[in-house]
Amino acid sequence: MRNFQIAAATVMALSLAACGSDSDPAGESAPMDEAEVAEQIEQIELQPGQYQTSLSLVEFDFPGVDGEAEAQMRDVMAQALEEGNSFCLTPDEAAQGPERMLQELAEADCTFTTIDVSGGNVDAQMACVMEGGEESRFTMSGTYAADGSSMRMSTKQDVGGQEVAITMQAESKRTGECV
């Protein structure tokens, strides 16, 4: 669950002013080296200020769980996501954004297999090794500007021999100066 939170935080970080690709749908490419990832992420410029971020659940597929239990799980997750998040991004945090995100990813045992940040678009795939040794695969795709973004994030993970798929939509917008 921690790596899922890190991946969600990655989307949030990229969603501030930025944050896959169908080129590797299975996520089986070799991991990118840290310098390649840093080169892409450092293109993201974060504008300090107050931000409002909302997440919505687009897909929740948990095979092997009966329909009623799956619906309850989906509802709980959807409600938790809908609460949104308002936060202040200070000038120091904005300046450290990409560097801090890379450090968090390294600590969470996550690696990018693809990332392309260009022309106001972000497409990325990454894999995170979970506590039990299982791998979660994440795909992120969307648009960004200095004051907000729209990002879709999908994750797939094997749970008890079944592939669980979750897709979320993240919307982030600068609402003004920090309060």
PDB file of C-alpha atoms in Angstrom:
ATOM      1  CA  MET A   1       0.000   0.000   0.000  1.00  0.00           C
ATOM      2  CA  ARG A   2       2.894   2.386   0.707  1.00  0.00           C
ATOM      3  CA  ASN A   3       4.124   2.150  -2.882  1.00  0.00           C
ATOM      4  CA  PHE A   4       0.611   2.823  -4.135  1.00  0.00           C
ATOM      5  CA  GLN A   5       0.617   5.942  -1.959  1.00  0.00           C
ATOM      6  CA  ILE A   6       4.020   6.949  -3.357  1.00  0.00           C
ATOM      7  CA  ALA A   7       2.736   6.457  -6.901  1.00  0.00           C
ATOM      8  CA  ALA A   8      -0.346   8.500  -6.080  1.00  0.00           C
ATOM      9  CA  ALA A   9       1.913  11.146  -4.553  1.00  0.00           C
ATOM     10  CA  THR A  10       3.964  11.072  -7.745  1.00  0.00           C
ATOM     11  CA  VAL A  11       0.858  11.794  -9.738  1.00  0.00           C
ATOM     12  CA  MET A  12       0.016  14.582  -7.314  1.00  0.00           C
ATOM     13  CA  ALA A  13       3.532  16.013  -7.608  1.00  0.00           C
ATOM     14  CA  LEU A  14       3.442  15.796 -11.362  1.00  0.00           C
ATOM     15  CA  SER A  15      -0.119  17.107 -11.278  1.00  0.00           C
ATOM     16  CA  LEU A  16       0.938  20.308  -9.596  1.00  0.00           C
ATOM     17  CA  ALA A  17       2.463  21.553 -12.813  1.00  0.00           C
ATOM     18  CA  ALA A  18       2.772  18.333 -14.606  1.00  0.00           C
ATOM     19  CA  CYS A  19       1.799  14.521 -14.035  1.00  0.00           C
ATOM     20  CA  GLY A  20       1.465   5.185 -20.078  1.00  0.00           C
ATOM     21  CA  SER A  21       2.537   5.336 -22.953  1.00  0.00           C
ATOM     22  CA  ASP A  22       1.139   2.657 -25.256  1.00  0.00           C
ATOM     23  CA  SER A  23       4.647   1.926 -26.505  1.00  0.00           C
ATOM     24  CA  ASP A  24       5.101  -0.684 -23.771  1.00  0.00           C
ATOM     25  CA  PRO A  25       1.660  -1.762 -22.602  1.00  0.00           C
ATOM     26  CA  ALA A  26       2.968  -4.656 -20.534  1.00  0.00           C
ATOM     27  CA  GLY A  27       5.519  -2.469 -18.721  1.00  0.00           C
ATOM     28  CA  GLU A  28       8.294  -4.886 -19.614  1.00  0.00           C
ATOM     29  CA  SER A  29      10.934  -2.413 -20.811  1.00  0.00           C
ATOM     30  CA  ALA A  30      14.197  -2.135 -18.965  1.00  0.00           C
ATOM     31  CA  PRO A  31      14.192   0.513 -16.240  1.00  0.00           C
ATOM     32  CA  MET A  32      15.414   3.950 -17.279  1.00  0.00           C
ATOM     33  CA  ASP A  33      18.499   5.187 -15.498  1.00  0.00           C
ATOM     34  CA  GLU A  34      18.151   7.963 -12.952  1.00  0.00           C
ATOM     35  CA  ALA A  35      19.793  10.575 -15.196  1.00  0.00           C
ATOM     36  CA  GLU A  36      17.270   9.933 -17.999  1.00  0.00           C
ATOM     37  CA  VAL A  37      14.358  10.228 -15.585  1.00  0.00           C
ATOM     38  CA  ALA A  38      15.812  13.369 -13.977  1.00  0.00           C
ATOM     39  CA  GLU A  39      16.234  14.976 -17.406  1.00  0.00           C
ATOM     40  CA  GLN A  40      12.533  14.510 -18.105  1.00  0.00           C
ATOM     41  CA  ILE A  41      11.242  15.443 -14.649  1.00  0.00           C
ATOM     42  CA  GLU A  42      13.413  18.546 -14.395  1.00  0.00           C
ATOM     43  CA  GLN A  43      11.444  20.035 -17.308  1.00  0.00           C
ATOM     44  CA  ILE A  44       8.532  20.427 -14.911  1.00  0.00           C
ATOM     45  CA  GLU A  45       8.360  23.893 -13.395  1.00  0.00           C
ATOM     46  CA  LEU A  46       6.098  24.234 -10.402  1.00  0.00           C
ATOM     47  CA  GLN A  47       4.446  27.584  -9.659  1.00  0.00           C
ATOM     48  CA  PRO A  48       4.194  28.341  -5.934  1.00  0.00           C
ATOM     49  CA  GLY A  49       0.731  28.963  -4.517  1.00  0.00           C
ATOM     50  CA  GLN A  50      -2.414  27.352  -3.151  1.00  0.00           C
ATOM     51  CA  TYR A  51      -3.588  24.274  -5.069  1.00  0.00           C
ATOM     52  CA  GLN A  52      -6.754  22.232  -5.123  1.00  0.00           C
ATOM     53  CA  THR A  53      -6.386  18.635  -6.290  1.00  0.00           C
ATOM     54  CA  SER A  54      -9.234  16.226  -6.825  1.00  0.00           C
ATOM     55  CA  LEU A  55      -9.125  12.542  -7.653  1.00  0.00           C
ATOM     56  CA  SER A  56     -11.918  10.451  -9.092  1.00  0.00           C
ATOM     57  CA  LEU A  57     -12.159   6.712  -9.508  1.00  0.00           C
ATOM     58  CA  VAL A  58     -12.558   5.747 -13.168  1.00  0.00           C
ATOM     59  CA  GLU A  59     -12.103   1.970 -12.984  1.00  0.00           C
ATOM     60  CA  PHE A  60     -11.931  -0.568 -10.185  1.00  0.00           C
ATOM     61  CA  ASP A  61     -11.669  -4.219 -11.195  1.00  0.00           C
ATOM     62  CA  PHE A  62     -10.925  -6.822  -8.518  1.00  0.00           C
ATOM     63  CA  PRO A  63     -11.424 -10.302 -10.036  1.00  0.00           C
ATOM     64  CA  GLY A  64     -12.301 -13.081  -7.659  1.00  0.00           C
ATOM     65  CA  VAL A  65     -14.271 -10.805  -5.330  1.00  0.00           C
ATOM     66  CA  ASP A  66     -18.052 -11.132  -5.464  1.00  0.00           C
ATOM     67  CA  GLY A  67     -19.984  -8.246  -6.988  1.00  0.00           C
ATOM     68  CA  GLU A  68     -21.346  -6.824  -3.737  1.00  0.00           C
ATOM     69  CA  ALA A  69     -17.972  -6.848  -1.951  1.00  0.00           C
ATOM     70  CA  GLU A  70     -16.280  -5.315  -5.000  1.00  0.00           C
ATOM     71  CA  ALA A  71     -18.944  -2.592  -5.157  1.00  0.00           C
ATOM     72  CA  GLN A  72     -18.395  -1.797  -1.460  1.00  0.00           C
ATOM     73  CA  MET A  73     -14.624  -1.617  -1.964  1.00  0.00           C
ATOM     74  CA  ARG A  74     -15.107   0.628  -5.020  1.00  0.00           C
ATOM     75  CA  ASP A  75     -17.466   2.931  -3.072  1.00  0.00           C
ATOM     76  CA  VAL A  76     -15.057   3.266  -0.125  1.00  0.00           C
ATOM     77  CA  MET A  77     -12.164   4.071  -2.450  1.00  0.00           C
ATOM     78  CA  ALA A  78     -14.231   6.522  -4.523  1.00  0.00           C
ATOM     79  CA  GLN A  79     -15.376   8.378  -1.389  1.00  0.00           C
ATOM     80  CA  ALA A  80     -11.820   8.634  -0.070  1.00  0.00           C
ATOM     81  CA  LEU A  81     -10.596  10.028  -3.386  1.00  0.00           C
ATOM     82  CA  GLU A  82     -13.428  12.530  -3.769  1.00  0.00           C
ATOM     83  CA  GLU A  83     -12.425  14.393  -0.617  1.00  0.00           C
ATOM     84  CA  GLY A  84      -9.699  16.144  -2.595  1.00  0.00           C
ATOM     85  CA  ASN A  85      -6.761  18.000  -1.204  1.00  0.00           C
ATOM     86  CA  SER A  86      -5.946  21.678  -0.799  1.00  0.00           C
ATOM     87  CA  PHE A  87      -2.380  22.625  -0.014  1.00  0.00           C
ATOM     88  CA  CYS A  88       0.166  25.409  -0.174  1.00  0.00           C
ATOM     89  CA  LEU A  89       3.202  24.902  -2.390  1.00  0.00           C
ATOM     90  CA  THR A  90       5.899  27.254  -1.070  1.00  0.00           C
ATOM     91  CA  PRO A  91       8.583  28.737  -3.337  1.00  0.00           C
ATOM     92  CA  ASP A  92      11.178  26.410  -1.735  1.00  0.00           C
ATOM     93  CA  GLU A  93       8.968  23.344  -2.288  1.00  0.00           C
ATOM     94  CA  ALA A  94       8.330  24.396  -5.881  1.00  0.00           C
ATOM     95  CA  ALA A  95      12.065  24.701  -6.505  1.00  0.00           C
ATOM     96  CA  GLN A  96      12.731  21.280  -4.947  1.00  0.00           C
ATOM     97  CA  GLY A  97       9.710  19.532  -6.501  1.00  0.00           C
ATOM     98  CA  PRO A  98      11.375  17.345  -9.130  1.00  0.00           C
ATOM     99  CA  GLU A  99      14.407  16.574  -6.940  1.00  0.00           C
ATOM    100  CA  ARG A 100      12.217  15.640  -3.968  1.00  0.00           C
ATOM    101  CA  MET A 101      10.004  13.442  -6.136  1.00  0.00           C
ATOM    102  CA  LEU A 102      13.018  11.519  -7.469  1.00  0.00           C
ATOM    103  CA  GLN A 103      14.220  10.931  -3.910  1.00  0.00           C
ATOM    104  CA  GLU A 104      10.786   9.629  -2.814  1.00  0.00           C
ATOM    105  CA  LEU A 105      10.639   7.273  -5.789  1.00  0.00           C
ATOM    106  CA  ALA A 106      14.081   5.885  -4.999  1.00  0.00           C
ATOM    107  CA  GLU A 107      13.097   5.295  -1.372  1.00  0.00           C
ATOM    108  CA  ALA A 108       9.903   3.522  -2.484  1.00  0.00           C
ATOM    109  CA  ASP A 109      11.697   1.064  -4.807  1.00  0.00           C
ATOM    110  CA  CYS A 110      10.025   2.455  -7.942  1.00  0.00           C
ATOM    111  CA  THR A 111      11.586   2.694 -11.391  1.00  0.00           C
ATOM    112  CA  PHE A 112      10.405   4.324 -14.598  1.00  0.00           C
ATOM    113  CA  THR A 113      10.381   2.257 -17.778  1.00  0.00           C
ATOM    114  CA  THR A 114       9.279   5.240 -19.877  1.00  0.00           C
ATOM    115  CA  ILE A 115       8.729   8.929 -19.218  1.00  0.00           C
ATOM    116  CA  ASP A 116       8.189  11.723 -21.701  1.00  0.00           C
ATOM    117  CA  VAL A 117       7.544  15.267 -20.531  1.00  0.00           C
ATOM    118  CA  SER A 118       7.161  17.546 -23.538  1.00  0.00           C
ATOM    119  CA  GLY A 119       4.853  20.083 -25.107  1.00  0.00           C
ATOM    120  CA  GLY A 120       2.528  20.223 -22.123  1.00  0.00           C
ATOM    121  CA  ASN A 121       2.060  16.445 -22.082  1.00  0.00           C
ATOM    122  CA  VAL A 122       3.263  13.737 -19.713  1.00  0.00           C
ATOM    123  CA  ASP A 123       3.334  10.028 -20.531  1.00  0.00           C
ATOM    124  CA  ALA A 124       5.027   7.631 -18.141  1.00  0.00           C
ATOM    125  CA  GLN A 125       5.180   4.034 -17.023  1.00  0.00           C
ATOM    126  CA  MET A 126       6.775   2.872 -13.821  1.00  0.00           C
ATOM    127  CA  ALA A 127       6.962  -0.214 -11.674  1.00  0.00           C
ATOM    128  CA  CYS A 128       7.150  -0.401  -7.892  1.00  0.00           C
ATOM    129  CA  VAL A 129       8.137  -3.432  -5.849  1.00  0.00           C
ATOM    130  CA  MET A 130       5.665  -3.881  -3.013  1.00  0.00           C
ATOM    131  CA  GLU A 131       6.464  -5.032   0.533  1.00  0.00           C
ATOM    132  CA  GLY A 132       5.725  -8.695  -0.249  1.00  0.00           C
ATOM    133  CA  GLY A 133       7.891  -8.613  -3.378  1.00  0.00           C
ATOM    134  CA  GLU A 134       4.968  -8.251  -5.789  1.00  0.00           C
ATOM    135  CA  GLU A 135       5.246  -5.675  -8.535  1.00  0.00           C
ATOM    136  CA  SER A 136       2.714  -2.955  -9.255  1.00  0.00           C
ATOM    137  CA  ARG A 137       2.732  -1.360 -12.680  1.00  0.00           C
ATOM    138  CA  PHE A 138       1.644   2.253 -13.115  1.00  0.00           C
ATOM    139  CA  THR A 139       0.758   4.202 -16.242  1.00  0.00           C
ATOM    140  CA  MET A 140       0.333   7.987 -16.182  1.00  0.00           C
ATOM    141  CA  SER A 141      -0.835  10.173 -19.039  1.00  0.00           C
ATOM    142  CA  GLY A 142      -2.094  13.716 -19.187  1.00  0.00           C
ATOM    143  CA  THR A 143      -1.504  17.391 -19.729  1.00  0.00           C
ATOM    144  CA  TYR A 144       0.161  20.027 -17.592  1.00  0.00           C
ATOM    145  CA  ALA A 145       0.777  23.742 -17.276  1.00  0.00           C
ATOM    146  CA  ALA A 146       2.573  25.805 -14.651  1.00  0.00           C
ATOM    147  CA  ASP A 147      -0.674  26.278 -12.743  1.00  0.00           C
ATOM    148  CA  GLY A 148      -2.399  22.910 -13.001  1.00  0.00           C
ATOM    149  CA  SER A 149      -2.890  19.627 -14.769  1.00  0.00           C
ATOM    150  CA  SER A 150      -5.181  16.828 -15.787  1.00  0.00           C
ATOM    151  CA  MET A 151      -3.719  13.356 -15.314  1.00  0.00           C
ATOM    152  CA  ARG A 152      -4.973   9.795 -15.624  1.00  0.00           C
ATOM    153  CA  MET A 153      -3.184   7.104 -13.612  1.00  0.00           C
ATOM    154  CA  SER A 154      -3.754   3.377 -13.928  1.00  0.00           C
ATOM    155  CA  THR A 155      -2.268   0.646 -11.796  1.00  0.00           C
ATOM    156  CA  LYS A 156      -2.246  -3.108 -12.155  1.00  0.00           C
ATOM    157  CA  GLN A 157      -1.119  -5.482  -9.442  1.00  0.00           C
ATOM    158  CA  ASP A 158      -1.375  -9.200  -8.872  1.00  0.00           C
ATOM    159  CA  VAL A 159      -3.297  -9.895  -5.659  1.00  0.00           C
ATOM    160  CA  GLY A 160      -3.816 -13.520  -4.737  1.00  0.00           C
ATOM    161  CA  GLY A 161      -3.212 -14.643  -8.308  1.00  0.00           C
ATOM    162  CA  GLN A 162      -5.700 -12.123  -9.724  1.00  0.00           C
ATOM    163  CA  GLU A 163      -4.806  -8.912 -11.552  1.00  0.00           C
ATOM    164  CA  VAL A 164      -6.410  -5.928  -9.828  1.00  0.00           C
ATOM    165  CA  ALA A 165      -6.822  -2.846 -12.037  1.00  0.00           C
ATOM    166  CA  ILE A 166      -7.510   0.661 -10.753  1.00  0.00           C
ATOM    167  CA  THR A 167      -7.698   3.850 -12.822  1.00  0.00           C
ATOM    168  CA  MET A 168      -7.967   7.340 -11.330  1.00  0.00           C
ATOM    169  CA  GLN A 169      -8.302  10.807 -12.815  1.00  0.00           C
ATOM    170  CA  ALA A 170      -6.402  13.628 -11.076  1.00  0.00           C
ATOM    171  CA  GLU A 171      -7.224  17.291 -11.619  1.00  0.00           C
ATOM    172  CA  SER A 172      -5.028  19.948 -10.070  1.00  0.00           C
ATOM    173  CA  LYS A 173      -5.426  23.715 -10.260  1.00  0.00           C
ATOM    174  CA  ARG A 174      -3.662  26.650  -8.676  1.00  0.00           C
ATOM    175  CA  THR A 175      -6.306  28.696  -6.885  1.00  0.00           C
ATOM    176  CA  GLY A 176      -4.174  31.692  -5.863  1.00  0.00           C
ATOM    177  CA  GLU A 177      -1.579  32.652  -3.316  1.00  0.00           C
ATOM    178  CA  CYS A 178      -1.057  30.505  -0.239  1.00  0.00           C
ATOM    179  CA  VAL A 179      -3.524  31.122   2.554  1.00  0.00           C
TER     180      VAL A 179
END
